[in-house]
Coordinates of C-alpha atoms in Angstrom, one line a residue:
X1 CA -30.4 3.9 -21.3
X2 CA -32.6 2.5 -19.1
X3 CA -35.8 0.0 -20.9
X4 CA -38.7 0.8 -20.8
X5 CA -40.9 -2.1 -18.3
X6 CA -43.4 -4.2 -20.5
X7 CA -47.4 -3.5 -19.9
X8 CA -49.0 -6.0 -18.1
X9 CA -52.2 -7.3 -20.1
X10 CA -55.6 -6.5 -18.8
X11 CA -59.2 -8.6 -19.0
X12 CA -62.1 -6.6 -19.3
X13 CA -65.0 -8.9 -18.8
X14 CA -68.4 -7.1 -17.5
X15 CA -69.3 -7.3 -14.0
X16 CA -73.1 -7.6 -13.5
X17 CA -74.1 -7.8 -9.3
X18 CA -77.2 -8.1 -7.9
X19 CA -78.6 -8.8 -4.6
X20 CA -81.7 -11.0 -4.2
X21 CA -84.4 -10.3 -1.6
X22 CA -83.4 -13.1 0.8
X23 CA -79.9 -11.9 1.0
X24 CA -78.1 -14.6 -1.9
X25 CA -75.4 -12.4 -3.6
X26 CA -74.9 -12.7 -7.5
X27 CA -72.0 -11.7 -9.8
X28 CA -72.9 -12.3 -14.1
X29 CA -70.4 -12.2 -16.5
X30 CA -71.2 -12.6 -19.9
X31 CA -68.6 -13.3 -22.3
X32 CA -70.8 -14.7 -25.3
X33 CA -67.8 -16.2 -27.6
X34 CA -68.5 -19.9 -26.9
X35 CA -71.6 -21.4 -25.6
X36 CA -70.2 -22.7 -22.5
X37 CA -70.9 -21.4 -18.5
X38 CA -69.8 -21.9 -16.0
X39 CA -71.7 -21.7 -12.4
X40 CA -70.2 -21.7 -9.0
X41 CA -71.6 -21.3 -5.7
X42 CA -69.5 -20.0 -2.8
X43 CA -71.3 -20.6 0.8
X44 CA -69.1 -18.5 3.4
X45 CA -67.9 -21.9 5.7
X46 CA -64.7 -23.6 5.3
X47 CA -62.4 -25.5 7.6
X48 CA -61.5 -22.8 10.2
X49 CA -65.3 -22.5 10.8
X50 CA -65.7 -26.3 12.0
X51 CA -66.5 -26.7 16.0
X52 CA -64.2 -28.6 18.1
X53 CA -64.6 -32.2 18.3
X54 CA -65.9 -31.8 15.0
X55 CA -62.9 -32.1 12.5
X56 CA -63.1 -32.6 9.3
X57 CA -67.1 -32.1 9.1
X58 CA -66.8 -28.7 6.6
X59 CA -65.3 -31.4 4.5
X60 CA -67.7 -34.2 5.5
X61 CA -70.6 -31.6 4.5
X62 CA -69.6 -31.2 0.9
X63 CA -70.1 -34.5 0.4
X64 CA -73.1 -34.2 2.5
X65 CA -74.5 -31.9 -0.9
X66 CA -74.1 -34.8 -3.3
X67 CA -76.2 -36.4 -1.8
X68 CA -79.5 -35.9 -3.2
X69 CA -82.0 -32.5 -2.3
X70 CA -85.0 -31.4 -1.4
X71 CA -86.9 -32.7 -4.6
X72 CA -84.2 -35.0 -6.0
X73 CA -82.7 -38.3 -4.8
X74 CA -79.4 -39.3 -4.6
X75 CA -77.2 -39.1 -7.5
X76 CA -79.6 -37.4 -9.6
X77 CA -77.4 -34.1 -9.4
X78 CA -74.2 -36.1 -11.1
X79 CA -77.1 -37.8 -13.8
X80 CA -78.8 -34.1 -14.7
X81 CA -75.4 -32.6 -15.1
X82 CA -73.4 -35.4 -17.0
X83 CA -76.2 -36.1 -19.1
X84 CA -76.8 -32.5 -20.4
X85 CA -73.0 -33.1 -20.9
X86 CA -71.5 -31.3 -18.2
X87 CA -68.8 -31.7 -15.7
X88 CA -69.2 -30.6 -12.3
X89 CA -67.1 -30.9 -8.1
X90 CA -67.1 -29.2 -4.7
X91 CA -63.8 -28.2 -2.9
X92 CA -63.4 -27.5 0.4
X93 CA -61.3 -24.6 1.5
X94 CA -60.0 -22.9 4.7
X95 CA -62.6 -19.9 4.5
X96 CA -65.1 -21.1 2.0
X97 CA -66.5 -24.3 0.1
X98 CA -67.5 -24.1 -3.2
X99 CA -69.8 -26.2 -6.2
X100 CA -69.6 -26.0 -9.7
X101 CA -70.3 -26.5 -12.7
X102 CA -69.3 -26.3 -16.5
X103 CA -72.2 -26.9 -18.8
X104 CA -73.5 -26.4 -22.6
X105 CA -75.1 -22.9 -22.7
X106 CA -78.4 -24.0 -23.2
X107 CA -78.4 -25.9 -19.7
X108 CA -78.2 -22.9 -17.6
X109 CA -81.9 -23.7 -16.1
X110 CA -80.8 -27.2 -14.8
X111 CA -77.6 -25.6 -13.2
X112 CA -79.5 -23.1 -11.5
X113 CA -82.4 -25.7 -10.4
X114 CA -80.2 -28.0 -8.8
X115 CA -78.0 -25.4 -7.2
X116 CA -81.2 -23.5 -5.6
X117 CA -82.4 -27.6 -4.8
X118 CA -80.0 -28.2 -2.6
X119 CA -79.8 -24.7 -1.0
X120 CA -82.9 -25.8 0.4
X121 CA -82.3 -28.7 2.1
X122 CA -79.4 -31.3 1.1
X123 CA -80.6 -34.8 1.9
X124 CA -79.7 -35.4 5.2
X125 CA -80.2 -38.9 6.1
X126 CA -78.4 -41.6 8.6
X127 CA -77.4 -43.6 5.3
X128 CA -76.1 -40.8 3.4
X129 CA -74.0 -39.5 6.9
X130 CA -72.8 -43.0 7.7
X131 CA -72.0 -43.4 3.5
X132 CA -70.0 -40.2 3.6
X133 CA -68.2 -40.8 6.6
X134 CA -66.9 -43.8 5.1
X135 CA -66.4 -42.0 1.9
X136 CA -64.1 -39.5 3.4
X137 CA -61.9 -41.6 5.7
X138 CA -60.6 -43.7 2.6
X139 CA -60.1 -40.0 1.0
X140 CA -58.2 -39.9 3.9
X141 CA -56.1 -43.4 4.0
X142 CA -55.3 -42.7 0.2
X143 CA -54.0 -39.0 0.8
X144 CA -52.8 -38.5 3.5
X145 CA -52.3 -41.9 5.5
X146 CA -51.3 -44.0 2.3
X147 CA -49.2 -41.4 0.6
X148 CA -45.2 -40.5 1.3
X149 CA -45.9 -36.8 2.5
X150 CA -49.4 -36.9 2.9
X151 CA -50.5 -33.6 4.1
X152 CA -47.0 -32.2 4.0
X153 CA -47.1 -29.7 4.7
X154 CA -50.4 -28.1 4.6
X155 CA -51.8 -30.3 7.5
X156 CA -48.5 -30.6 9.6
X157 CA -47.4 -26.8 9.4
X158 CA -50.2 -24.9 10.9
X159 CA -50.3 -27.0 13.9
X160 CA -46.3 -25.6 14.1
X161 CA -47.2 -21.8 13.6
X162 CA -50.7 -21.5 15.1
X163 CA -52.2 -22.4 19.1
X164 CA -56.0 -21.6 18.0
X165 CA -58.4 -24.6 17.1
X166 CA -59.3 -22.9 14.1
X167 CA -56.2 -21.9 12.9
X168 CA -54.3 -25.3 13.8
X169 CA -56.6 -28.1 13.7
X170 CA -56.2 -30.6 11.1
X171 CA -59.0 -30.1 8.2
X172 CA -59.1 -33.5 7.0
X173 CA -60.5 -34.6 10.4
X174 CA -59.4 -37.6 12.9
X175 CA -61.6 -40.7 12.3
X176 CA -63.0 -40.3 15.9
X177 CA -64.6 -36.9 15.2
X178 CA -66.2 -38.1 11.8
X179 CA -67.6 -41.3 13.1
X180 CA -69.1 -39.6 15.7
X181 CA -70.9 -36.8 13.7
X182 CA -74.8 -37.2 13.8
X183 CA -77.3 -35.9 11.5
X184 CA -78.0 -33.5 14.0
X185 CA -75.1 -32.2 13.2
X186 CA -75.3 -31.9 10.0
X187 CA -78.6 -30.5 10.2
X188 CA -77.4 -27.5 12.5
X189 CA -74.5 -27.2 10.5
X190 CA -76.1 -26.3 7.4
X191 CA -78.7 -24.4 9.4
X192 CA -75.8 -22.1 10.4
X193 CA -73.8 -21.7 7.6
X194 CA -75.6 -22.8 4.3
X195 CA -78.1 -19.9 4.5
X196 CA -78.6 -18.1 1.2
X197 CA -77.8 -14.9 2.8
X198 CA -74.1 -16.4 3.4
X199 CA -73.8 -17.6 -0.4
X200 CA -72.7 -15.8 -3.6
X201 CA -73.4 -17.7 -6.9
X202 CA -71.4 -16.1 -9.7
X203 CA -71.8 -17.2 -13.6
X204 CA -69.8 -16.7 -16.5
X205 CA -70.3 -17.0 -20.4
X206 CA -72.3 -17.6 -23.1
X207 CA -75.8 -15.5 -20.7
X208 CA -77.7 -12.8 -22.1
X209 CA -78.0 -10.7 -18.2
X210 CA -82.0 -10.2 -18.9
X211 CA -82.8 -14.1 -19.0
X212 CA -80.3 -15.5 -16.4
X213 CA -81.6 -12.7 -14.2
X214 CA -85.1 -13.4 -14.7
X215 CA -83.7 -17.3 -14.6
X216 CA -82.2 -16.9 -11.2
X217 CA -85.2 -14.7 -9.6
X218 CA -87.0 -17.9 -10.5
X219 CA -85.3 -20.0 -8.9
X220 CA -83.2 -18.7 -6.1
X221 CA -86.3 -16.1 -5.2
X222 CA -87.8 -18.6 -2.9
X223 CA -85.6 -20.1 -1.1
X224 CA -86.2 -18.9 2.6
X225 CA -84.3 -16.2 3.5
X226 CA -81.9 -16.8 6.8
X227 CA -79.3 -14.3 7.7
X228 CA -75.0 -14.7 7.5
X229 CA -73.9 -15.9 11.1
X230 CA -71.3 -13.6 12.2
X231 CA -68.4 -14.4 11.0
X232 CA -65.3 -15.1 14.1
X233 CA -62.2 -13.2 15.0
X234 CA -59.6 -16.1 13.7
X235 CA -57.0 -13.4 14.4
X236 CA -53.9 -14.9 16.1
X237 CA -50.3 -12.9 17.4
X238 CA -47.2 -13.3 14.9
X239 CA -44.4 -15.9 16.2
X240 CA -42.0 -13.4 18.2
X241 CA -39.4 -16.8 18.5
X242 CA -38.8 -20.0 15.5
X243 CA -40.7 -22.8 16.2
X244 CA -39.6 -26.1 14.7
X245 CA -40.4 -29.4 14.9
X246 CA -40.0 -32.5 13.1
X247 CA -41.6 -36.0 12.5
X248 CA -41.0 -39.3 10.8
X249 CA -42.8 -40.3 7.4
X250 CA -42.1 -44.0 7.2
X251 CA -43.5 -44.0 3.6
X252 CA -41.5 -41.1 2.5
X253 CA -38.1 -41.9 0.2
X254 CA -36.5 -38.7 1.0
X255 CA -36.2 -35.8 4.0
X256 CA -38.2 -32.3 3.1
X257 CA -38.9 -29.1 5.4
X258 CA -40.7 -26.5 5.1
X259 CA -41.1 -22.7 6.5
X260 CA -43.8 -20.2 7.1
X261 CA -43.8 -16.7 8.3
X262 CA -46.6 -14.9 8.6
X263 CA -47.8 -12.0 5.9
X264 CA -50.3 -9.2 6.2
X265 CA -53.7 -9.1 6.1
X266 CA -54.8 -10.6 2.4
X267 CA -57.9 -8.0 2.8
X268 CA -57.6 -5.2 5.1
X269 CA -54.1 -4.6 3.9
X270 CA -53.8 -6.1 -0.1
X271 CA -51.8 -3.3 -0.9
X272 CA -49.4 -4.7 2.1
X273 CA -49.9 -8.1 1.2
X274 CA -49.2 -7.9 -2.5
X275 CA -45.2 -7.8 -2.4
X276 CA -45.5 -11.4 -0.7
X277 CA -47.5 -12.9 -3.1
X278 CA -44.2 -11.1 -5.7
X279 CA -41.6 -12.6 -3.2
X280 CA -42.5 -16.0 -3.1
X281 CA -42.7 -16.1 -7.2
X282 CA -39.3 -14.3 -7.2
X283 CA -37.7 -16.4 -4.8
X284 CA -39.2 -19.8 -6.9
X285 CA -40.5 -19.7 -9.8
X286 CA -38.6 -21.1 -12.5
X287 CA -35.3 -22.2 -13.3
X288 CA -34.1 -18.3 -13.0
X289 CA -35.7 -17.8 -9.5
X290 CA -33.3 -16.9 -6.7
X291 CA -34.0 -19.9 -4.4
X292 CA -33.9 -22.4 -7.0
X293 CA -30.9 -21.5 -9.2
X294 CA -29.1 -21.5 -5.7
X295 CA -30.3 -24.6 -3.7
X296 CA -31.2 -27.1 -6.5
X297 CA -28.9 -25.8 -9.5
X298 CA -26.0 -24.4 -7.8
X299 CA -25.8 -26.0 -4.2
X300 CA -27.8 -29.5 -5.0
X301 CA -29.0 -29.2 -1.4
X302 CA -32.7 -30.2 -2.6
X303 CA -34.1 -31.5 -5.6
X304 CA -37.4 -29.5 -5.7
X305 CA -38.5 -26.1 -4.0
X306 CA -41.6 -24.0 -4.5
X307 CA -43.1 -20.8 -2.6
X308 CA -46.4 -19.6 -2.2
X309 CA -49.2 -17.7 -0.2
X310 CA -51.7 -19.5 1.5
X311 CA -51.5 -23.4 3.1
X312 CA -53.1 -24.4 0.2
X313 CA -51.4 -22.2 -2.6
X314 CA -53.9 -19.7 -3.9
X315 CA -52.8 -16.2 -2.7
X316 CA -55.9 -14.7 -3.5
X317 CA -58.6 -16.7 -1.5
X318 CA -57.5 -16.7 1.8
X319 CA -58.2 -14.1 4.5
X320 CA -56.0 -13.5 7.4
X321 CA -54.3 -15.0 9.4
X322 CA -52.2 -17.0 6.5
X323 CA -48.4 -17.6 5.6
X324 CA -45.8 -17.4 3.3
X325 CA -44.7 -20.9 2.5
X326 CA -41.6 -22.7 0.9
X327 CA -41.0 -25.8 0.8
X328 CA -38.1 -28.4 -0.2
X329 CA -37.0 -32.3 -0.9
X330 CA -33.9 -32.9 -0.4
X331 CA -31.3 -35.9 -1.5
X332 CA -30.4 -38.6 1.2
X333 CA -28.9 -37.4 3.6
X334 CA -29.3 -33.9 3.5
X335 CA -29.0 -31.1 5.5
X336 CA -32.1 -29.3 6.7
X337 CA -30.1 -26.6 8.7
X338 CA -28.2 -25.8 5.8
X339 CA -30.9 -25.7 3.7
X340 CA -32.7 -23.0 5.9
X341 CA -29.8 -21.4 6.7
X342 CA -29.3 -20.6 2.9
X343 CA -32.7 -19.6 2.0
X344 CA -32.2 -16.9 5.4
X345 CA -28.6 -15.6 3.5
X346 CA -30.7 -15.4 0.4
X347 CA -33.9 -13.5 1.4
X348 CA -30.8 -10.9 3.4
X349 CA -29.3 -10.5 0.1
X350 CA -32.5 -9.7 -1.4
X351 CA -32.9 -7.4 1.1
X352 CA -29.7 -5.5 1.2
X353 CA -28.9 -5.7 -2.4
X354 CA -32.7 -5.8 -4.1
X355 CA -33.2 -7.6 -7.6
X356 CA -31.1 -8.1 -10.7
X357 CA -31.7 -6.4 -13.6
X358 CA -35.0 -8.3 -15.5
X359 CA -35.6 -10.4 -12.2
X360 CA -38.7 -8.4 -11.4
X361 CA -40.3 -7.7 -15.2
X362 CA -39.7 -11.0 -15.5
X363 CA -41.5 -12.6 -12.5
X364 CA -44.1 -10.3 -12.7
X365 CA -45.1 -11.5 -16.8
X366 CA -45.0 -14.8 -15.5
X367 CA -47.7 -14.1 -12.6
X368 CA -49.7 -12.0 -15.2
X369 CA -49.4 -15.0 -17.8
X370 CA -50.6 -17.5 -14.8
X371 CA -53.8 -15.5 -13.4
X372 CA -54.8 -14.5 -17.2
X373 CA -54.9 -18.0 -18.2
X374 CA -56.6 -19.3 -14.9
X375 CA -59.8 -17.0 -15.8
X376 CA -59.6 -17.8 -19.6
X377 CA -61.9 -21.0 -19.2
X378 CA -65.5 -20.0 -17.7
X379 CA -65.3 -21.9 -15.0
X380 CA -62.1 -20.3 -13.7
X381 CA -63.5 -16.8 -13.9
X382 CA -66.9 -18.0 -12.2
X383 CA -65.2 -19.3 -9.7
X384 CA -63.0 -16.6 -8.7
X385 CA -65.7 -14.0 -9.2
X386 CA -67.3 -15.5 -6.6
X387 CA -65.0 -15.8 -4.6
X388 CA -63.6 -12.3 -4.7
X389 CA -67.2 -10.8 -3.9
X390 CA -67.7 -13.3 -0.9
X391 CA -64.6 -11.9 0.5
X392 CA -64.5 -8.4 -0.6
X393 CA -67.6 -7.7 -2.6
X394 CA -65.2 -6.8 -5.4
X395 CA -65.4 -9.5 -8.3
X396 CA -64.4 -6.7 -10.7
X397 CA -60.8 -7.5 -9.0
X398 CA -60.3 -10.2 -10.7
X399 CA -59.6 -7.6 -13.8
X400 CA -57.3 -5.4 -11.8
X401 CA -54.9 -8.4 -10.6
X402 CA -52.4 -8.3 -13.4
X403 CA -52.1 -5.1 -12.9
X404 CA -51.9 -4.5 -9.2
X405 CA -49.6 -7.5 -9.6
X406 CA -47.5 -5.5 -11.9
X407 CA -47.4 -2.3 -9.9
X408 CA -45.0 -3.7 -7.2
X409 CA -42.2 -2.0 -6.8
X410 CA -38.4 -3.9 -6.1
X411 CA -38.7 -1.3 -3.0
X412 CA -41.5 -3.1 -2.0
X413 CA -40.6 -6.4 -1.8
X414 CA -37.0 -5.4 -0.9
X415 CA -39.0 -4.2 2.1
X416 CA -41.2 -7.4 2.1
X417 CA -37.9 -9.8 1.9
X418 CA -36.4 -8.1 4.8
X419 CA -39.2 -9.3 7.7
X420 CA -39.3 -12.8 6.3
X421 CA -37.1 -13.6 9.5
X422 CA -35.8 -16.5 11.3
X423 CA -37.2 -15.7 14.6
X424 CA -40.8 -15.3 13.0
X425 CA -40.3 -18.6 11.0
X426 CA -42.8 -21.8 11.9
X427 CA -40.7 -24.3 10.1
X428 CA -41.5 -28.7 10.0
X429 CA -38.8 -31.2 8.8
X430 CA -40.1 -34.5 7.7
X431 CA -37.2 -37.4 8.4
X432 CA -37.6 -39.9 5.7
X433 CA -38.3 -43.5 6.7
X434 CA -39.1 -44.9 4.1
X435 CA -35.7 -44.6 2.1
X436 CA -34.1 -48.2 1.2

């Protein structure tokens, strides 16, 4: 008798949207059981939008916004927020860059002030620029430079699967490119893409809608309207033949690799995308997972493996074109081919045989446990609100992803497992040079 397949929980938290007269979107969700918030703002720039010669500077820019405002100067954003006894960051991202904050309730106002402050007009001065520059080339020596498998393999691997500057340029930026960035520069930068008609912000928590409506009217109302730039066609061709390529990490103790293959459209097509976001989980996550009960507990051909969507791991902030990833370490002296060659014979077994019994139910709890606990904490529910209305205009989504997560079928990633190809694989080995 066949059992029955456990529900997938649900969220229900409200979904206020409103649109303001200069074009800034904004997503409220209450959720009044603690008096915490937490506010994010999600300007529609990331590193794909960066102009040749100009690597790096999407990065460079968030720093830029820390720098003081319009009517505050620098470091008074970190002293308003830590001393009402908040935390706050930026990230940067490959199709968006984000600020935050997670504060006490009753400092909502200040939030909202210094967001709308620097909307405006960051500081933009020679020191701050020069400062930054600095700033973010040590970021760079200490991750990436200084570090055994520094930007393995999210800097390294799209240079492998993609020929367009956007798609393939490394987002960290060369030191050239960011010590020649002027405050001109900047200035046209955030001129372009910093508009409040290209901006969502999104809070979630202890808000009652009438005030923090009336709150952001107040604040966000007046800051000039300027219109979203068009955003470009990053589209690029799949790989019809592998490409592979290799290089030599002198700091790193042991050899890794890792493959891409391209997935559908993470917006146009979700409902085609989906079963890839399944696969990856099914193929290794956890000790039960196809790829890692073969390669690390059966075969010990690596010692660590994981799979995901996106070059930088979150399958639902990305927009096309993106990847499949997995990656793997493996022991001195061991075999990349073999490694690759077994994760192919695995992903055809999927394929022609599907899943075990309890293999999908049980990846699929695991997902739903993951996203439900990533929007339990404010923040986490701010922030993905706002992203999921700056790419979709759905931050109601963010309810429906356990579910939709839950509806895949083993037919469908069956179907999924059986393009993930050699011959549309983008694939880097790092050769360890730093082993004793």
């Amino acid at each position: 008798m066949p059992t029955r397949r456990a529900k997938i929980p649900a969220t229900k938290y409200p979904v206020e949207r409103f649109t303001l007269d200069n074009g800034l979107r904004v997503v409220l969700t209450p959720d009044r059981s603690a008096p915490v918030i937490g506010v994010a703002v999600v300007y529609d720039v990331g590193i794909r939008s960066e102009p040749e010669g100009r690597t790096g500077f999407a990065h460079l820019f968030e720093h830029l916004m820390f720098q003081g405002s319009e009517n505050l100067e620098k470091l008074a954003h970190f002293r308003h927020v830590q001393g009402a006894g908040g935390t706050f960051n930026g990230s940067t991202h490959l199709d968006y860059t984000d600020y935050f904050e997670t504060l006490p309730s009753n400092a909502l106002e200040r939030a909202l002030f210094l967001e709308a402050d620097r909307m405006r007009g960051p500081r933009l001065t020679e020191e701050n620029l020069r400062n930054q520059v600095d700033v973010v080339k040590e970021e760079i020596r200490v991750n990436v430079l200084n570090r055994p498998y520094g930007g393995f393999p999210w800097l390294t691997l799209p240079p492998v699967m993609f020929d367009t500057f956007p798609n393939a340029h490394d987002g960290y930026g060369s030191f050239d490119d960011l010590e020649s960035a002027t405050v001109a520069d900047a200035a046209d930068f955030f001129r372009r893409y910093y508009a409040s008609g290209n901006a969502v912000l999104a809070v979630s928590g202890d808000v009652d809608v009438a005030e923090a409506t009336e709150l952001i009217t107040r604040h966000f109302g007046d800051v000039p309207a300027r219109p979203a730039p068009k955003r470009p066609d990053f589209a690029e061709p799949d790989l019809t033949a592998e490409r592979r390529t290799s290089y030599t990490d002198k700091l790193a103790p042991l050899p890794a690799v890792a493959g891409a293959w391209r997935v559908p459209d993470p917006v146009t097509d979700f409902a085609g995308y989906l079963p890839y976001v399944v696969l990856a989980e099914v193929l290794t996550d956890g000790d039960a997972s196809r790829l890692v009960e073969r390669l690390v507990q059966r075969d010990r051909s690596v010692t660590s493996l994981g799979g995901y969507l996106g070059f930088m791991g979150d399958p639902f902030d990305v927009r096309d074109p993106t990847a499949l990833l997995l990656q793997a370490h493996l022991p001195p002296g061991g075999d990349v081919d073999k490694v690759l060659r077994t994760i192919d014979e695995e992903l055809d077994r999927l394929a022609t045989d599907g899943l075990t019994a309890g293999e999908l139910d049980r990846t699929q709890a695991r997902m739903a446990t993951h996203l439900l606990r990533e929007t339990d904490a404010v923040l986490g529910r701010a922030l993905r609100m706002a992203v999921l209305e700056q790419q979709r205009g759905e931050p109601g989504l963010l309810n429906e992803l356990p579910r939709l997560v839950g509806e895949v079928t083993e037919e469908q990633v069956r179907v999924a497992a059986a393009t993930v190809r050699p011959e549309r694989r983008a694939s880097i080995e790092v050769i360890a040079g730093g082993a004793r």
